[in-house]
Amino acid sequence: MKESMSRVVDGVEQRLCWRFQVHGRSDVVYEPALNLRGPFDRDRQRHLRSGETFQRLDRSGSPRKYGGLVWQPTSAIAVSGR
């Protein structure tokens, strides 16, 4: 893990994450960021900017909207097997 992708604030380790919102759901999904740019959209052949939606639908059949970079406590991040 890169030094710039994690930090400790008030004794709590935090990780830089990409924030996603799935259309039609109120919950937000956080995935550990692999770099300081947005996630790579293979269909567009570029990294997404905040507010953009993946061209391809997620596993539930809904579009995922990229919501930018945020710091999240490491214990609160559910790592998906993607």
Short mmCIF file of N, CA and C in Angstrom, two decimals:
data_model
loop_
_atom_site.label_atom_id
_atom_site.label_comp_id
_atom_site.label_asym_id
_atom_site.label_seq_id
_atom_site.Cartn_x
_atom_site.Cartn_y
_atom_site.Cartn_z
N MET A 1 0.85 -1.18 0.00
CA MET A 1 0.00 0.00 0.00
C MET A 1 0.89 1.23 0.00
N LYS A 2 0.56 2.21 -0.82
CA LYS A 2 1.34 3.43 -0.90
C LYS A 2 1.13 4.28 0.34
N GLU A 3 2.18 5.01 0.72
CA GLU A 3 2.10 5.89 1.89
C GLU A 3 0.99 6.94 1.72
N SER A 4 0.81 7.46 0.50
CA SER A 4 -0.16 8.52 0.27
C SER A 4 -1.61 8.03 0.32
N MET A 5 -1.81 6.71 0.33
CA MET A 5 -3.16 6.15 0.31
C MET A 5 -3.71 5.86 1.70
N SER A 6 -2.89 6.03 2.74
CA SER A 6 -3.38 5.81 4.10
C SER A 6 -2.80 6.87 5.02
N ARG A 7 -3.48 7.08 6.14
CA ARG A 7 -3.04 8.04 7.15
C ARG A 7 -3.62 7.63 8.49
N VAL A 8 -3.08 8.22 9.56
CA VAL A 8 -3.59 7.97 10.90
C VAL A 8 -4.05 9.31 11.47
N VAL A 9 -5.32 9.37 11.88
CA VAL A 9 -5.90 10.58 12.46
C VAL A 9 -6.50 10.21 13.81
N ASP A 10 -6.03 10.86 14.86
CA ASP A 10 -6.49 10.58 16.23
C ASP A 10 -6.43 9.09 16.56
N GLY A 11 -5.36 8.43 16.12
CA GLY A 11 -5.16 7.02 16.43
C GLY A 11 -5.97 6.06 15.58
N VAL A 12 -6.70 6.57 14.59
CA VAL A 12 -7.52 5.72 13.72
C VAL A 12 -6.89 5.71 12.33
N GLU A 13 -6.58 4.50 11.84
CA GLU A 13 -6.01 4.40 10.50
C GLU A 13 -7.12 4.60 9.46
N GLN A 14 -6.84 5.47 8.49
CA GLN A 14 -7.80 5.75 7.43
C GLN A 14 -7.18 5.44 6.09
N ARG A 15 -8.02 5.10 5.13
CA ARG A 15 -7.57 4.76 3.78
C ARG A 15 -8.32 5.63 2.79
N LEU A 16 -7.62 6.09 1.77
CA LEU A 16 -8.24 6.87 0.71
C LEU A 16 -9.09 5.93 -0.14
N CYS A 17 -10.36 6.30 -0.34
CA CYS A 17 -11.31 5.42 -1.04
C CYS A 17 -12.04 6.16 -2.15
N TRP A 18 -12.46 5.38 -3.14
CA TRP A 18 -13.38 5.88 -4.15
C TRP A 18 -14.79 5.69 -3.62
N ARG A 19 -15.63 6.69 -3.78
CA ARG A 19 -17.01 6.65 -3.30
C ARG A 19 -17.92 6.38 -4.50
N PHE A 20 -18.82 5.41 -4.37
CA PHE A 20 -19.76 5.07 -5.44
C PHE A 20 -21.19 5.10 -4.93
N GLN A 21 -22.08 5.55 -5.78
CA GLN A 21 -23.51 5.54 -5.50
C GLN A 21 -24.16 4.74 -6.61
N VAL A 22 -24.93 3.72 -6.25
CA VAL A 22 -25.63 2.91 -7.24
C VAL A 22 -27.02 3.51 -7.43
N HIS A 23 -27.39 3.72 -8.68
CA HIS A 23 -28.69 4.32 -9.00
C HIS A 23 -29.82 3.52 -8.36
N GLY A 24 -30.72 4.21 -7.65
CA GLY A 24 -31.86 3.57 -7.03
C GLY A 24 -31.61 3.07 -5.62
N ARG A 25 -30.41 3.26 -5.09
CA ARG A 25 -30.09 2.84 -3.73
C ARG A 25 -29.65 4.04 -2.91
N SER A 26 -29.95 3.99 -1.62
CA SER A 26 -29.56 5.10 -0.76
C SER A 26 -28.18 4.90 -0.13
N ASP A 27 -27.72 3.64 -0.06
CA ASP A 27 -26.41 3.40 0.56
C ASP A 27 -25.28 3.73 -0.39
N VAL A 28 -24.14 4.04 0.20
CA VAL A 28 -22.94 4.41 -0.55
C VAL A 28 -21.92 3.29 -0.38
N VAL A 29 -21.18 3.00 -1.43
CA VAL A 29 -20.16 1.95 -1.40
C VAL A 29 -18.78 2.61 -1.49
N TYR A 30 -17.86 2.16 -0.64
CA TYR A 30 -16.49 2.66 -0.66
C TYR A 30 -15.55 1.54 -1.06
N GLU A 31 -14.67 1.82 -2.01
CA GLU A 31 -13.65 0.85 -2.41
C GLU A 31 -12.29 1.51 -2.25
N PRO A 32 -11.30 0.78 -1.74
CA PRO A 32 -9.95 1.35 -1.60
C PRO A 32 -9.44 1.87 -2.94
N ALA A 33 -8.93 3.09 -2.93
CA ALA A 33 -8.42 3.71 -4.15
C ALA A 33 -7.07 3.09 -4.52
N LEU A 34 -6.89 2.84 -5.79
CA LEU A 34 -5.63 2.30 -6.28
C LEU A 34 -4.69 3.41 -6.73
N ASN A 35 -5.22 4.60 -6.95
CA ASN A 35 -4.43 5.76 -7.32
C ASN A 35 -5.22 7.01 -6.97
N LEU A 36 -4.64 8.17 -7.20
CA LEU A 36 -5.31 9.43 -6.85
C LEU A 36 -6.28 9.89 -7.92
N ARG A 37 -6.33 9.19 -9.04
CA ARG A 37 -7.32 9.49 -10.07
C ARG A 37 -8.55 8.62 -9.83
N GLY A 38 -9.56 8.84 -10.59
CA GLY A 38 -10.76 8.03 -10.46
C GLY A 38 -10.55 6.63 -10.99
N PRO A 39 -11.53 5.76 -10.78
CA PRO A 39 -11.42 4.38 -11.27
C PRO A 39 -11.41 4.35 -12.80
N PHE A 40 -10.79 3.33 -13.35
CA PHE A 40 -10.67 3.21 -14.81
C PHE A 40 -11.92 2.57 -15.39
N ASP A 41 -12.51 3.24 -16.37
CA ASP A 41 -13.67 2.71 -17.09
C ASP A 41 -13.16 2.11 -18.40
N ARG A 42 -13.18 0.79 -18.50
CA ARG A 42 -12.64 0.12 -19.69
C ARG A 42 -13.38 0.48 -20.96
N ASP A 43 -14.69 0.75 -20.85
CA ASP A 43 -15.47 1.09 -22.04
C ASP A 43 -15.07 2.44 -22.61
N ARG A 44 -14.77 3.39 -21.74
CA ARG A 44 -14.36 4.73 -22.19
C ARG A 44 -12.85 4.84 -22.40
N GLN A 45 -12.11 3.86 -21.88
CA GLN A 45 -10.65 3.85 -21.96
C GLN A 45 -10.03 5.08 -21.29
N ARG A 46 -10.60 5.45 -20.13
CA ARG A 46 -10.06 6.55 -19.34
C ARG A 46 -10.56 6.45 -17.91
N HIS A 47 -9.94 7.25 -17.03
CA HIS A 47 -10.35 7.31 -15.63
C HIS A 47 -11.56 8.23 -15.50
N LEU A 48 -12.49 7.86 -14.63
CA LEU A 48 -13.70 8.67 -14.43
C LEU A 48 -13.40 9.90 -13.60
N ARG A 49 -14.17 10.93 -13.84
CA ARG A 49 -14.14 12.14 -13.01
C ARG A 49 -15.32 12.07 -12.05
N SER A 50 -15.25 12.81 -10.96
CA SER A 50 -16.33 12.83 -9.99
C SER A 50 -17.64 13.21 -10.66
N GLY A 51 -18.69 12.43 -10.37
CA GLY A 51 -20.01 12.69 -10.94
C GLY A 51 -20.31 11.89 -12.20
N GLU A 52 -19.30 11.22 -12.76
CA GLU A 52 -19.53 10.42 -13.96
C GLU A 52 -19.98 9.01 -13.59
N THR A 53 -20.67 8.38 -14.50
CA THR A 53 -21.19 7.03 -14.30
C THR A 53 -20.48 6.06 -15.24
N PHE A 54 -20.20 4.85 -14.72
CA PHE A 54 -19.61 3.82 -15.57
C PHE A 54 -20.54 3.54 -16.74
N GLN A 55 -19.99 3.27 -17.91
CA GLN A 55 -20.78 2.90 -19.08
C GLN A 55 -21.47 1.55 -18.85
N ARG A 56 -20.74 0.62 -18.26
CA ARG A 56 -21.24 -0.74 -18.04
C ARG A 56 -21.98 -0.81 -16.70
N LEU A 57 -23.07 -1.56 -16.64
CA LEU A 57 -23.84 -1.71 -15.42
C LEU A 57 -23.11 -2.59 -14.42
N ASP A 58 -23.40 -2.40 -13.13
CA ASP A 58 -22.77 -3.26 -12.11
C ASP A 58 -23.49 -4.60 -12.07
N ARG A 59 -23.11 -5.45 -11.12
CA ARG A 59 -23.67 -6.80 -11.03
C ARG A 59 -25.18 -6.81 -10.80
N SER A 60 -25.70 -5.75 -10.17
CA SER A 60 -27.15 -5.70 -9.91
C SER A 60 -27.94 -5.18 -11.10
N GLY A 61 -27.24 -4.77 -12.16
CA GLY A 61 -27.92 -4.25 -13.34
C GLY A 61 -28.18 -2.76 -13.28
N SER A 62 -27.55 -2.07 -12.33
CA SER A 62 -27.72 -0.63 -12.18
C SER A 62 -26.40 0.09 -12.46
N PRO A 63 -26.48 1.34 -12.94
CA PRO A 63 -25.25 2.10 -13.17
C PRO A 63 -24.63 2.59 -11.85
N ARG A 64 -23.28 2.59 -11.79
CA ARG A 64 -22.56 3.08 -10.61
C ARG A 64 -21.99 4.46 -10.93
N LYS A 65 -22.29 5.42 -10.08
CA LYS A 65 -21.81 6.79 -10.24
C LYS A 65 -20.62 7.02 -9.31
N TYR A 66 -19.51 7.52 -9.87
CA TYR A 66 -18.31 7.79 -9.09
C TYR A 66 -18.48 9.11 -8.35
N GLY A 67 -18.29 9.09 -7.03
CA GLY A 67 -18.52 10.26 -6.21
C GLY A 67 -17.27 10.93 -5.66
N GLY A 68 -16.09 10.57 -6.15
CA GLY A 68 -14.87 11.22 -5.73
C GLY A 68 -14.09 10.44 -4.68
N LEU A 69 -13.02 11.05 -4.22
CA LEU A 69 -12.14 10.45 -3.21
C LEU A 69 -12.52 10.91 -1.82
N VAL A 70 -12.55 9.99 -0.87
CA VAL A 70 -12.84 10.32 0.53
C VAL A 70 -11.97 9.45 1.43
N TRP A 71 -11.71 9.94 2.63
CA TRP A 71 -10.98 9.16 3.63
C TRP A 71 -11.98 8.38 4.46
N GLN A 72 -11.74 7.08 4.63
CA GLN A 72 -12.61 6.21 5.41
C GLN A 72 -11.76 5.42 6.41
N PRO A 73 -12.29 5.17 7.61
CA PRO A 73 -11.57 4.30 8.55
C PRO A 73 -11.38 2.92 7.92
N THR A 74 -10.19 2.37 8.07
CA THR A 74 -9.87 1.07 7.48
C THR A 74 -10.85 -0.01 7.93
N SER A 75 -11.29 0.06 9.17
CA SER A 75 -12.21 -0.96 9.69
C SER A 75 -13.59 -0.90 9.04
N ALA A 76 -13.96 0.22 8.41
CA ALA A 76 -15.28 0.38 7.82
C ALA A 76 -15.33 0.02 6.33
N ILE A 77 -14.17 -0.32 5.76
CA ILE A 77 -14.11 -0.57 4.32
C ILE A 77 -14.31 -2.06 4.06
N ALA A 78 -15.29 -2.36 3.23
CA ALA A 78 -15.52 -3.74 2.82
C ALA A 78 -14.83 -3.92 1.47
N VAL A 79 -13.79 -4.70 1.44
CA VAL A 79 -13.04 -4.91 0.19
C VAL A 79 -13.79 -5.92 -0.66
N SER A 80 -14.13 -5.49 -1.86
CA SER A 80 -14.83 -6.40 -2.76
C SER A 80 -13.82 -7.15 -3.60
N GLY A 81 -14.20 -8.29 -4.10
CA GLY A 81 -13.29 -9.13 -4.88
C GLY A 81 -13.27 -8.79 -6.35
N ARG A 82 -13.07 -7.55 -6.70
CA ARG A 82 -13.04 -7.14 -8.10
C ARG A 82 -11.65 -7.06 -8.62
#
